[in-house]
Amino acid sequence: MASLNIAKMVLDKDSWENIPPMVFKSFQTTNTNMNAIKKWADFYESRAKSQTDFLGKMEEKLMSVEQSLANVQERMASGEQNLAGESAAVRQQALTCAHTFQRMEKCLAVVFSQIGQTFGLQIDCLETNPGAVEGDHTDAVPEAEPPSQNGVAMMETSVLGLERELETLNTAFERWRAGQALDQERHVSLQTSIQELHQACQQSEEKISSCQETLEEHSRGNETLSGSLAETQAAVQELHSTRVQHEDVETAVQRKGEELELQQRTTYQQMERLGRRIEDHVSEVQKLVSDMGRQTDDKVEDYRSQVAKMVEGHMNPLNAYLNTMHVKTDVIRVDLDKLRDQAPTLVSSIQEIMKKLEELQQAHETKASELHESMDDMKINMVDNVDRHDGQHEQLSKAMQDMSDALDLRLKAITEFADKTSESLEVVKREDLSGLARELLFLDQKVAKWVHSNPLPAKISEARLYSLEARLADEMDARIAFESKVQRGMQSPRRLTGQSEDLEP
C-alpha cells in the first residue's frame, strides 16, 4: 500500500468561491473518503507489519531458547569436566605427595650414606630401602601412574620407609659414636705416649744433670789433679833443688809436665765440648719436646675443631632438613587427615551433585521436549497464521484493487460530472447571469431613484432595505431552482454524496 499515492486536494474557500456549494461538498466528501481509505490501508499494513514483527520476535525467542538449551548443555559438560579435572587433580596431588616422599626418602638415604662416608662408616641405606633407586634417577619426573595406584597408600609406605631410614640413621649415629669412642681411645693413647715422652725427657734431663754432676766431679778431680801436679812440680823443684841437676831429668820432667799439661788441656777441651754437646743436646731435646707438645696440642685442637666443625656443618643442615621434614610430615599428615575427613563429604557432595545433575538433566530433557513440542505447535500455528495472513493479504489486495478500480470509476464519473457542471455553469453564466445582472442593475437604479427622489425616515429606509434583501434572497432561491432544473437528467450530486458517505468508516 505504500505505492498508493493519493494527491492532496486543496479545498480552501478562496479557490472554490465560484464553485457551487453542492459540488464543493461532494469534493470534500470524496477527499475525506480517500483519506479514510488511506488510513484503512495504512492500518491493515501496520497490522501486517506488527504480525511479521511478532513472528520475528517469536523466532528470536525460539533462537534464544535454543541458545539457552545449548548453554545449559555446555554448562553440564563443563561441570562434568570440572568434576573429572578436580578428581584427577586430587589424585595427581596425592601421587605427587607420594613421589615427593619417595624422593625425600632417596635424598635422606643419599645424605645418610654421605654422612657415613665422611665419618668413615659404610651405611647401606640404598640397599635396605625398597623404594630407593639409583642416585642418577632421583630428579626424574614421575610418569603417569596406572589408575589402580593409590597415592595415600604410597605416602603411607613412604612414611614407613622414612621411619626405617630414621632407624638406619640411629644405627649410623651409633656407629659414629663407636668410631668417636675409638678416636677418643686413640687420643688417650696418644696422650699417654706424650706423657711417656715427657717422662723420657725428664729422665734424659736427670741423666744430663747426672752427667753435669759427673763433669763437675771430673772438674773437681782435674782440680785435685792440678793440685797434685802443682805439688809434684813443687816436689820436683824441691828434688831439683835438693838433687843434682841433670839435663835428662829436667828434660824428662819437662816433657812429662808438658804431656800432663797437654792432657789437661785436651781433657778440658773434651769436657767443654762434652758440656756444650750436652747443653746443645738438652736444648734440642727440650725444643723437640716443647715442639712436639705444642704440635700435638695444636694438632689435637685442630682435629677437635675440624671434627666439631665437620659434625656441626653436617649436622646443622641435617637437623634443619629433619626439622623441615618433620614439619612437612606433620603438615602432610594434617592435610591427609583433612583429606581423609573431607573425602566422605566430598564423595557424598559429588554423589549429590551427580544426582542433582541427573535430575537437572531429566528436567532439562522434559523441558526441552516440552519446548520442542511447543515449538512444533508454534511452528504449525505460525504456518497457519502465515497462510491466513497470506489469504487475508490476498483478499485485502483484491479488495483494495476492487476499491481502487471503483474509485477510479467514481473519480471518472465525478470528473465527467464536474465537466458537465462546469459547462452548465458556463451556460448559466452566459444566459441567466447577464439577465440577472441587468435586473439587479435595474433594481439598483430604482432603489437609487427611490432614495434620491423621496428622502424617507430612517425606519422606512430600513424597511425598504429589508424588503430589498428579501427580494435578493428570492432571487437566489430562484437561481438555485434554476440550477436544479438544469441538472435534471444527470446523476444528482446528492446520490454521489450519499455513496461517498457510505465509503466513510
Coordinates of C-alpha atoms in Angstrom, one line a residue:
M1 CA 0.0 0.0 0.0
A2 CA 3.0 2.2 0.2
S3 CA 2.7 2.7 -3.6
L4 CA -0.8 4.1 -3.3
N5 CA -0.1 7.8 -3.6
I6 CA -3.2 10.0 -3.4
A7 CA -2.9 13.6 -4.5
K8 CA -4.0 16.1 -1.9
M9 CA -6.9 18.3 -2.8
V10 CA -6.7 22.0 -1.8
L11 CA -10.2 22.8 -0.5
D12 CA -9.9 26.4 0.6
K13 CA -12.8 28.7 0.1
D14 CA -10.8 31.3 -1.9
S15 CA -10.1 28.8 -4.7
W16 CA -13.6 27.4 -4.6
E17 CA -15.6 30.6 -4.2
N18 CA -17.0 30.4 -7.8
I19 CA -18.0 26.7 -7.5
P20 CA -21.4 25.8 -6.3
P21 CA -21.6 24.6 -2.7
M22 CA -23.0 21.2 -3.6
V23 CA -20.0 20.5 -5.9
F24 CA -17.7 21.7 -3.1
K25 CA -19.3 19.4 -0.6
S26 CA -19.1 16.5 -3.0
F27 CA -15.3 17.1 -3.4
Q28 CA -15.0 17.4 0.4
T29 CA -16.7 14.1 0.9
T30 CA -14.5 12.5 -1.8
N31 CA -11.4 13.8 -0.1
T32 CA -12.5 12.5 3.3
N33 CA -13.3 9.1 1.8
M34 CA -9.9 9.0 0.2
N35 CA -8.2 9.9 3.5
A36 CA -10.3 7.2 5.2
I37 CA -9.3 4.6 2.6
K38 CA -5.7 5.5 3.0
K39 CA -6.0 5.3 6.8
W40 CA -7.7 1.9 6.5
A41 CA -5.0 0.6 4.1
D42 CA -2.3 2.0 6.5
F43 CA -4.0 0.3 9.5
Y44 CA -4.0 -3.1 7.8
E45 CA -0.5 -2.5 6.5
S46 CA 0.7 -1.7 10.1
R47 CA -1.2 -4.7 11.3
A48 CA 0.6 -7.0 8.8
K49 CA 3.9 -5.4 9.9
S50 CA 3.1 -6.0 13.5
Q51 CA 2.3 -9.6 12.7
T52 CA 5.6 -10.0 10.9
D53 CA 7.4 -8.3 13.8
F54 CA 5.6 -10.7 16.2
L55 CA 6.7 -13.6 14.1
G56 CA 10.3 -12.3 14.1
K57 CA 10.2 -11.9 17.9
M58 CA 8.9 -15.4 18.3
E59 CA 11.7 -16.7 16.1
E60 CA 14.2 -14.7 18.1
K61 CA 12.7 -16.2 21.3
L62 CA 13.0 -19.7 19.8
M63 CA 16.6 -19.0 18.9
S64 CA 17.2 -17.7 22.5
V65 CA 15.6 -20.8 23.9
E66 CA 17.7 -23.0 21.7
Q67 CA 20.8 -21.0 22.8
S68 CA 19.9 -21.3 26.4
L69 CA 19.5 -25.1 26.0
A70 CA 22.9 -25.2 24.3
N71 CA 24.4 -23.1 27.1
V72 CA 22.8 -25.5 29.7
Q73 CA 24.3 -28.5 27.9
E74 CA 27.7 -26.8 27.7
R75 CA 27.5 -26.0 31.4
M76 CA 26.6 -29.6 32.2
A77 CA 29.5 -30.7 30.1
S78 CA 31.9 -28.2 31.7
G79 CA 30.6 -29.3 35.2
E80 CA 31.4 -32.9 34.3
Q81 CA 34.8 -31.9 33.0
N82 CA 35.4 -29.8 36.1
L83 CA 34.5 -32.7 38.4
A84 CA 36.7 -35.1 36.4
G85 CA 39.5 -32.5 36.5
E86 CA 39.1 -32.0 40.2
S87 CA 39.2 -35.7 40.9
A88 CA 42.2 -36.1 38.6
A89 CA 43.9 -33.1 40.4
V90 CA 43.2 -34.6 43.8
R91 CA 44.6 -37.9 42.6
Q92 CA 47.6 -36.2 41.0
Q93 CA 48.3 -34.2 44.2
A94 CA 48.2 -37.5 46.2
L95 CA 50.6 -39.1 43.7
T96 CA 52.9 -36.1 43.7
C97 CA 53.0 -36.1 47.5
A98 CA 53.8 -39.8 47.4
H99 CA 56.6 -39.2 44.8
T100 CA 57.9 -36.3 46.9
F101 CA 58.0 -38.7 49.9
Q102 CA 59.9 -41.2 47.8
R103 CA 62.3 -38.5 46.7
M104 CA 62.8 -37.3 50.2
E105 CA 63.4 -40.9 51.2
K106 CA 66.0 -41.3 48.5
C107 CA 67.6 -37.9 49.4
L108 CA 67.8 -39.0 53.1
A109 CA 69.4 -42.3 52.0
V110 CA 72.0 -40.4 50.0
V111 CA 72.6 -37.9 52.9
F112 CA 73.0 -40.8 55.4
S113 CA 75.4 -42.6 53.1
Q114 CA 77.4 -39.4 52.6
I115 CA 77.5 -38.8 56.3
G116 CA 78.7 -42.3 56.9
Q117 CA 81.4 -41.9 54.3
T118 CA 82.5 -38.6 55.8
F119 CA 82.8 -40.3 59.3
G120 CA 84.4 -43.4 57.8
L121 CA 81.3 -45.6 58.2
Q122 CA 79.6 -47.6 55.5
I123 CA 75.8 -47.2 55.6
D124 CA 73.9 -49.3 53.1
C125 CA 70.7 -47.3 53.1
L126 CA 70.1 -47.6 49.4
E127 CA 70.2 -51.4 49.7
T128 CA 67.9 -51.5 52.8
N129 CA 65.4 -49.0 51.2
P130 CA 63.0 -50.9 49.0
G131 CA 61.7 -47.8 47.3
A132 CA 65.1 -46.2 46.6
V133 CA 66.5 -46.0 43.2
E134 CA 70.0 -45.2 41.9
G135 CA 71.2 -41.6 42.5
D136 CA 71.1 -40.8 38.8
H137 CA 67.3 -41.1 38.7
T138 CA 66.4 -39.0 41.8
D139 CA 65.4 -36.0 39.8
A140 CA 63.4 -37.9 37.2
V141 CA 59.8 -36.7 36.8
P142 CA 57.3 -39.5 37.7
E143 CA 55.4 -40.8 34.7
A144 CA 51.7 -41.3 34.6
E145 CA 50.8 -43.9 37.2
P146 CA 48.3 -46.6 36.4
P147 CA 44.7 -45.9 37.7
S148 CA 44.9 -48.7 40.2
Q149 CA 47.7 -47.0 42.2
N150 CA 46.7 -45.1 45.3
G151 CA 48.6 -42.0 46.4
V152 CA 47.7 -42.2 50.1
A153 CA 48.9 -45.8 50.3
M154 CA 52.1 -44.7 48.6
M155 CA 52.5 -41.9 51.1
E156 CA 52.0 -44.3 54.0
T157 CA 54.6 -46.7 52.6
S158 CA 56.9 -43.7 52.1
V159 CA 56.4 -42.6 55.7
L160 CA 57.2 -46.1 56.9
G161 CA 60.3 -46.1 54.7
L162 CA 61.2 -42.7 56.2
E163 CA 60.9 -44.2 59.7
R164 CA 63.1 -47.1 58.6
E165 CA 65.6 -44.5 57.3
L166 CA 65.5 -42.8 60.7
E167 CA 66.2 -46.1 62.4
T168 CA 69.2 -46.6 60.0
L169 CA 70.2 -43.1 60.9
N170 CA 70.2 -44.0 64.5
T171 CA 72.3 -47.1 63.8
A172 CA 74.7 -44.8 61.7
F173 CA 75.0 -42.4 64.7
E174 CA 75.6 -45.3 67.0
R175 CA 78.4 -46.4 64.6
W176 CA 79.7 -42.9 64.6
R177 CA 79.6 -42.8 68.4
A178 CA 81.6 -46.1 68.4
G179 CA 84.1 -44.6 65.9
Q180 CA 84.3 -41.5 68.1
A181 CA 85.0 -43.7 71.1
L182 CA 87.8 -45.4 69.2
D183 CA 89.1 -41.9 68.3
Q184 CA 88.9 -41.0 71.9
E185 CA 90.8 -44.1 72.9
R186 CA 93.4 -43.3 70.2
H187 CA 93.6 -39.8 71.6
V188 CA 94.1 -41.2 75.2
S189 CA 96.8 -43.5 73.9
L190 CA 98.4 -40.5 72.2
Q191 CA 98.2 -38.5 75.4
T192 CA 99.8 -41.5 77.3
S193 CA 102.6 -41.7 74.7
I194 CA 103.1 -37.9 75.1
Q195 CA 103.3 -38.3 78.8
E196 CA 105.8 -41.1 78.4
L197 CA 107.8 -38.8 76.2
H198 CA 107.6 -36.2 78.9
Q199 CA 108.8 -38.8 81.4
A200 CA 111.6 -39.8 79.0
C201 CA 112.6 -36.2 78.6
Q202 CA 112.6 -35.8 82.4
Q203 CA 114.7 -38.9 82.7
S204 CA 117.1 -37.6 80.0
E205 CA 117.2 -34.3 81.9
E206 CA 118.0 -36.2 85.0
K207 CA 120.7 -38.1 83.1
I208 CA 122.0 -34.8 81.8
S209 CA 122.1 -33.4 85.3
S210 CA 123.9 -36.5 86.5
C211 CA 126.3 -36.1 83.6
Q212 CA 126.8 -32.5 84.7
E213 CA 127.5 -33.7 88.2
T214 CA 130.0 -36.2 86.9
L215 CA 131.6 -33.4 84.8
E216 CA 131.7 -31.3 88.0
E217 CA 133.3 -34.3 89.7
H218 CA 135.7 -34.6 86.9
S219 CA 136.5 -30.9 87.1
R220 CA 137.0 -31.3 90.8
G221 CA 139.2 -34.3 90.0
N222 CA 141.1 -32.2 87.5
E223 CA 141.5 -29.5 90.1
T224 CA 142.8 -32.1 92.5
L225 CA 145.0 -33.4 89.8
S226 CA 146.2 -29.9 89.0
G227 CA 146.9 -29.5 92.7
S228 CA 148.7 -32.8 92.8
L229 CA 150.6 -31.7 89.7
A230 CA 151.5 -28.5 91.4
E231 CA 152.6 -30.4 94.4
T232 CA 154.6 -32.8 92.1
Q233 CA 156.1 -29.7 90.4
A234 CA 156.9 -28.3 93.8
A235 CA 158.4 -31.7 94.8
V236 CA 160.2 -31.8 91.5
Q237 CA 161.5 -28.4 92.1
E238 CA 162.5 -29.4 95.6
L239 CA 164.1 -32.5 94.2
H240 CA 165.7 -30.4 91.6
S241 CA 166.9 -28.1 94.2
T242 CA 168.0 -30.9 96.5
R243 CA 169.3 -33.2 93.9
V244 CA 171.9 -32.7 91.4
Q245 CA 170.5 -31.2 88.3
H246 CA 170.8 -33.5 85.4
E247 CA 169.6 -32.4 82.0
D248 CA 167.9 -35.7 81.3
V249 CA 165.9 -35.4 84.4
E250 CA 164.9 -31.9 83.6
T251 CA 164.0 -32.8 80.1
A252 CA 162.1 -35.8 81.2
V253 CA 160.3 -33.8 83.9
Q254 CA 159.6 -31.0 81.5
R255 CA 158.4 -33.4 78.8
K256 CA 156.3 -35.1 81.4
G257 CA 154.9 -31.8 82.6
E258 CA 154.1 -30.8 79.0
E259 CA 152.4 -34.1 78.4
L260 CA 150.4 -33.6 81.6
E261 CA 149.5 -30.0 80.6
L262 CA 148.6 -31.2 77.1
Q263 CA 146.5 -34.0 78.6
Q264 CA 144.9 -31.5 80.9
R265 CA 144.2 -29.1 78.0
T266 CA 142.7 -31.9 76.0
T267 CA 140.6 -33.1 78.9
Y268 CA 139.4 -29.5 79.5
Q269 CA 138.6 -29.1 75.8
Q270 CA 136.9 -32.5 75.7
M271 CA 135.0 -31.6 78.9
E272 CA 134.0 -28.3 77.4
R273 CA 133.0 -30.0 74.2
L274 CA 131.1 -32.6 76.1
G275 CA 129.4 -29.9 78.2
R276 CA 128.5 -27.9 75.1
R277 CA 127.2 -31.0 73.3
I278 CA 125.2 -32.0 76.4
E279 CA 123.8 -28.5 76.7
D280 CA 123.0 -28.4 72.9
H281 CA 121.5 -31.9 73.2
V282 CA 119.5 -30.8 76.2
S283 CA 118.3 -27.7 74.5
E284 CA 117.5 -29.6 71.3
V285 CA 115.7 -32.3 73.3
Q286 CA 113.8 -29.6 75.2
K287 CA 112.9 -27.8 72.0
L288 CA 111.9 -31.1 70.4
V289 CA 109.8 -31.9 73.4
S290 CA 108.2 -28.5 73.5
D291 CA 107.7 -28.5 69.7
M292 CA 106.2 -32.0 69.9
G293 CA 104.0 -31.0 72.8
R294 CA 102.9 -27.8 71.0
Q295 CA 102.4 -29.6 67.7
T296 CA 100.5 -32.4 69.4
D297 CA 98.4 -29.8 71.2
D298 CA 97.8 -27.8 68.0
K299 CA 97.0 -31.0 66.1
V300 CA 94.6 -32.2 68.8
E301 CA 92.9 -28.7 68.9
D302 CA 92.8 -28.6 65.1
Y303 CA 91.5 -32.1 65.0
R304 CA 88.9 -31.3 67.6
S305 CA 87.9 -28.0 65.8
Q306 CA 87.8 -29.8 62.5
V307 CA 85.7 -32.7 63.9
A308 CA 83.4 -30.2 65.6
K309 CA 83.1 -28.0 62.5
M310 CA 82.6 -31.1 60.3
V311 CA 80.0 -32.5 62.7
E312 CA 78.3 -29.1 63.0
G313 CA 78.5 -28.4 59.3
H314 CA 77.0 -31.9 58.5
M315 CA 74.5 -31.9 61.4
N316 CA 73.1 -28.4 61.1
P317 CA 71.6 -28.9 57.6
L318 CA 70.7 -32.4 58.5
N319 CA 68.9 -31.1 61.7
A320 CA 67.3 -28.3 59.7
Y321 CA 66.3 -30.7 57.0
L322 CA 65.0 -33.2 59.5
N323 CA 63.1 -30.4 61.3
T324 CA 61.6 -29.2 58.0
M325 CA 60.9 -32.8 57.1
H326 CA 59.2 -33.3 60.5
V327 CA 57.2 -30.1 59.9
K328 CA 56.4 -31.1 56.4
T329 CA 55.4 -34.6 57.5
D330 CA 53.2 -33.0 60.2
V331 CA 51.6 -30.7 57.7
I332 CA 51.2 -33.5 55.2
R333 CA 49.7 -35.7 57.9
V334 CA 47.3 -32.9 58.9
D335 CA 46.4 -32.4 55.2
L336 CA 46.0 -36.2 54.8
D337 CA 43.8 -36.2 57.9
K338 CA 41.8 -33.3 56.5
L339 CA 41.6 -35.1 53.1
R340 CA 40.5 -38.3 54.9
D341 CA 37.9 -36.3 56.8
Q342 CA 36.8 -34.4 53.7
A343 CA 36.9 -37.4 51.4
P344 CA 33.5 -38.9 52.5
T345 CA 31.9 -35.4 52.4
L346 CA 33.4 -34.8 49.0
V347 CA 32.2 -38.2 47.8
S348 CA 28.7 -37.5 49.2
S349 CA 28.7 -34.0 47.8
I350 CA 29.9 -35.4 44.4
Q351 CA 27.2 -38.0 44.5
E352 CA 24.6 -35.3 45.4
I353 CA 25.9 -33.1 42.6
M354 CA 25.7 -36.1 40.2
K355 CA 22.1 -36.8 41.4
K356 CA 21.2 -33.1 41.0
L357 CA 22.9 -33.1 37.6
E358 CA 20.8 -36.2 36.6
E359 CA 17.7 -34.5 37.9
L360 CA 18.5 -31.3 36.2
Q361 CA 19.3 -33.3 33.0
Q362 CA 16.0 -35.1 33.3
A363 CA 14.2 -31.8 34.0
H364 CA 16.0 -30.1 31.1
E365 CA 15.2 -33.1 28.9
T366 CA 11.5 -32.8 29.8
K367 CA 11.6 -29.0 29.4
A368 CA 13.4 -29.5 26.1
S369 CA 10.8 -32.0 24.9
E370 CA 8.0 -29.6 26.0
L371 CA 9.8 -26.7 24.3
H372 CA 10.2 -28.8 21.2
E373 CA 6.5 -29.7 21.3
S374 CA 5.6 -26.1 21.9
M375 CA 7.9 -25.1 19.2
D376 CA 6.3 -27.6 16.8
D377 CA 2.9 -26.3 17.8
M378 CA 4.1 -22.8 17.4
K379 CA 5.6 -23.6 14.0
I380 CA 2.3 -25.1 13.0
N381 CA 0.4 -22.0 14.3
M382 CA 2.9 -19.8 12.6
V383 CA 2.4 -21.6 9.3
D384 CA -1.4 -21.4 9.8
N385 CA -1.0 -17.7 10.7
V386 CA 1.2 -17.1 7.7
D387 CA -1.2 -18.9 5.4
R388 CA -4.1 -17.0 7.0
H389 CA -2.2 -13.8 6.7
D390 CA -1.3 -14.5 3.1
G391 CA -5.0 -15.2 2.4
Q392 CA -6.1 -12.1 4.2
H393 CA -3.4 -10.2 2.4
E394 CA -4.6 -11.5 -0.9
Q395 CA -8.2 -10.7 0.0
L396 CA -7.2 -7.2 1.1
S397 CA -5.2 -6.7 -2.0
K398 CA -8.1 -7.9 -4.1
A399 CA -10.5 -5.6 -2.1
M400 CA -8.1 -2.7 -2.5
Q401 CA -7.8 -3.4 -6.2
D402 CA -11.6 -3.5 -6.5
M403 CA -11.9 -0.4 -4.4
S404 CA -9.2 1.4 -6.4
D405 CA -11.0 0.3 -9.6
A406 CA -14.3 1.5 -8.2
L407 CA -12.7 4.7 -7.0
D408 CA -11.2 5.3 -10.4
L409 CA -14.6 4.8 -12.0
R410 CA -16.2 7.1 -9.5
L411 CA -13.4 9.7 -10.0
K412 CA -14.0 9.4 -13.7
A413 CA -17.7 9.9 -13.1
I414 CA -17.0 12.8 -10.8
T415 CA -14.7 14.4 -13.3
E416 CA -17.3 14.0 -16.0
F417 CA -20.0 15.4 -13.7
A418 CA -17.7 18.3 -12.9
D419 CA -17.1 18.9 -16.6
K420 CA -20.8 18.9 -17.2
T421 CA -21.5 21.1 -14.2
S422 CA -18.8 23.5 -15.4
E423 CA -20.3 23.5 -18.9
S424 CA -23.8 24.1 -17.4
L425 CA -22.4 26.8 -15.1
E426 CA -20.9 28.5 -18.1
V427 CA -24.2 28.3 -19.9
V428 CA -25.9 29.7 -16.8
K429 CA -23.3 32.4 -16.6
R430 CA -23.8 33.3 -20.2
E431 CA -27.6 33.2 -20.3
D432 CA -29.0 33.9 -16.8
L433 CA -26.3 35.8 -15.1
S434 CA -26.4 38.5 -17.7
G435 CA -30.1 38.9 -17.3
L436 CA -29.8 38.8 -13.5
A437 CA -27.1 41.4 -13.7
R438 CA -29.4 43.6 -15.8
E439 CA -32.3 43.1 -13.4
L440 CA -30.0 43.8 -10.4
L441 CA -28.8 46.9 -12.1
F442 CA -32.3 47.9 -12.9
L443 CA -33.3 47.3 -9.3
D444 CA -30.3 49.3 -8.1
Q445 CA -31.3 52.2 -10.3
K446 CA -34.8 52.0 -9.0
V447 CA -33.6 51.9 -5.4
A448 CA -31.3 54.8 -6.1
K449 CA -34.2 56.7 -7.6
W450 CA -36.3 55.9 -4.6
V451 CA -33.6 57.1 -2.3
H452 CA -32.8 60.2 -4.2
S453 CA -36.4 61.2 -5.0
N454 CA -38.0 60.7 -1.7
P455 CA -35.8 61.0 1.3
L456 CA -37.6 58.9 3.9
P457 CA -37.2 58.5 7.5
A458 CA -34.7 56.0 8.9
K459 CA -37.3 53.3 9.7
I460 CA -38.9 53.5 6.3
S461 CA -35.4 53.2 4.7
E462 CA -34.6 50.3 6.9
A463 CA -37.8 48.6 5.9
R464 CA -37.1 49.0 2.3
L465 CA -33.6 47.7 2.7
Y466 CA -35.1 44.7 4.4
S467 CA -37.5 44.2 1.5
L468 CA -34.6 44.6 -0.9
E469 CA -32.7 41.9 0.9
A470 CA -35.7 39.6 0.9
R471 CA -36.1 40.2 -2.8
L472 CA -32.4 39.3 -3.3
A473 CA -32.9 36.1 -1.3
D474 CA -35.8 35.3 -3.5
E475 CA -33.6 35.8 -6.5
M476 CA -31.0 33.5 -5.0
D477 CA -33.7 30.8 -4.4
A478 CA -34.8 31.2 -8.0
R479 CA -31.2 30.8 -9.1
I480 CA -30.9 27.6 -7.1
A481 CA -34.1 26.3 -8.5
F482 CA -32.9 27.1 -12.0
E483 CA -29.6 25.2 -11.3
S484 CA -31.7 22.2 -10.2
K485 CA -33.7 22.3 -13.3
V486 CA -30.5 22.5 -15.4
Q487 CA -29.2 19.4 -13.6
R488 CA -32.2 17.2 -14.3
G489 CA -31.5 14.2 -16.4
M490 CA -28.0 13.9 -14.9
Q491 CA -26.9 12.0 -11.8
S492 CA -27.8 14.0 -8.8
P493 CA -25.0 15.2 -6.6
R494 CA -27.0 14.0 -3.5
R495 CA -26.7 10.4 -4.7
L496 CA -23.0 10.8 -5.2
T497 CA -22.6 12.3 -1.8
G498 CA -24.7 9.5 -0.3
Q499 CA -22.4 6.9 -2.0
S500 CA -19.3 8.7 -0.8
E501 CA -20.8 8.8 2.8
D502 CA -21.2 5.1 2.6
L503 CA -17.5 4.8 2.0
E504 CA -16.7 6.7 5.2
P505 CA -15.7 4.4 8.1

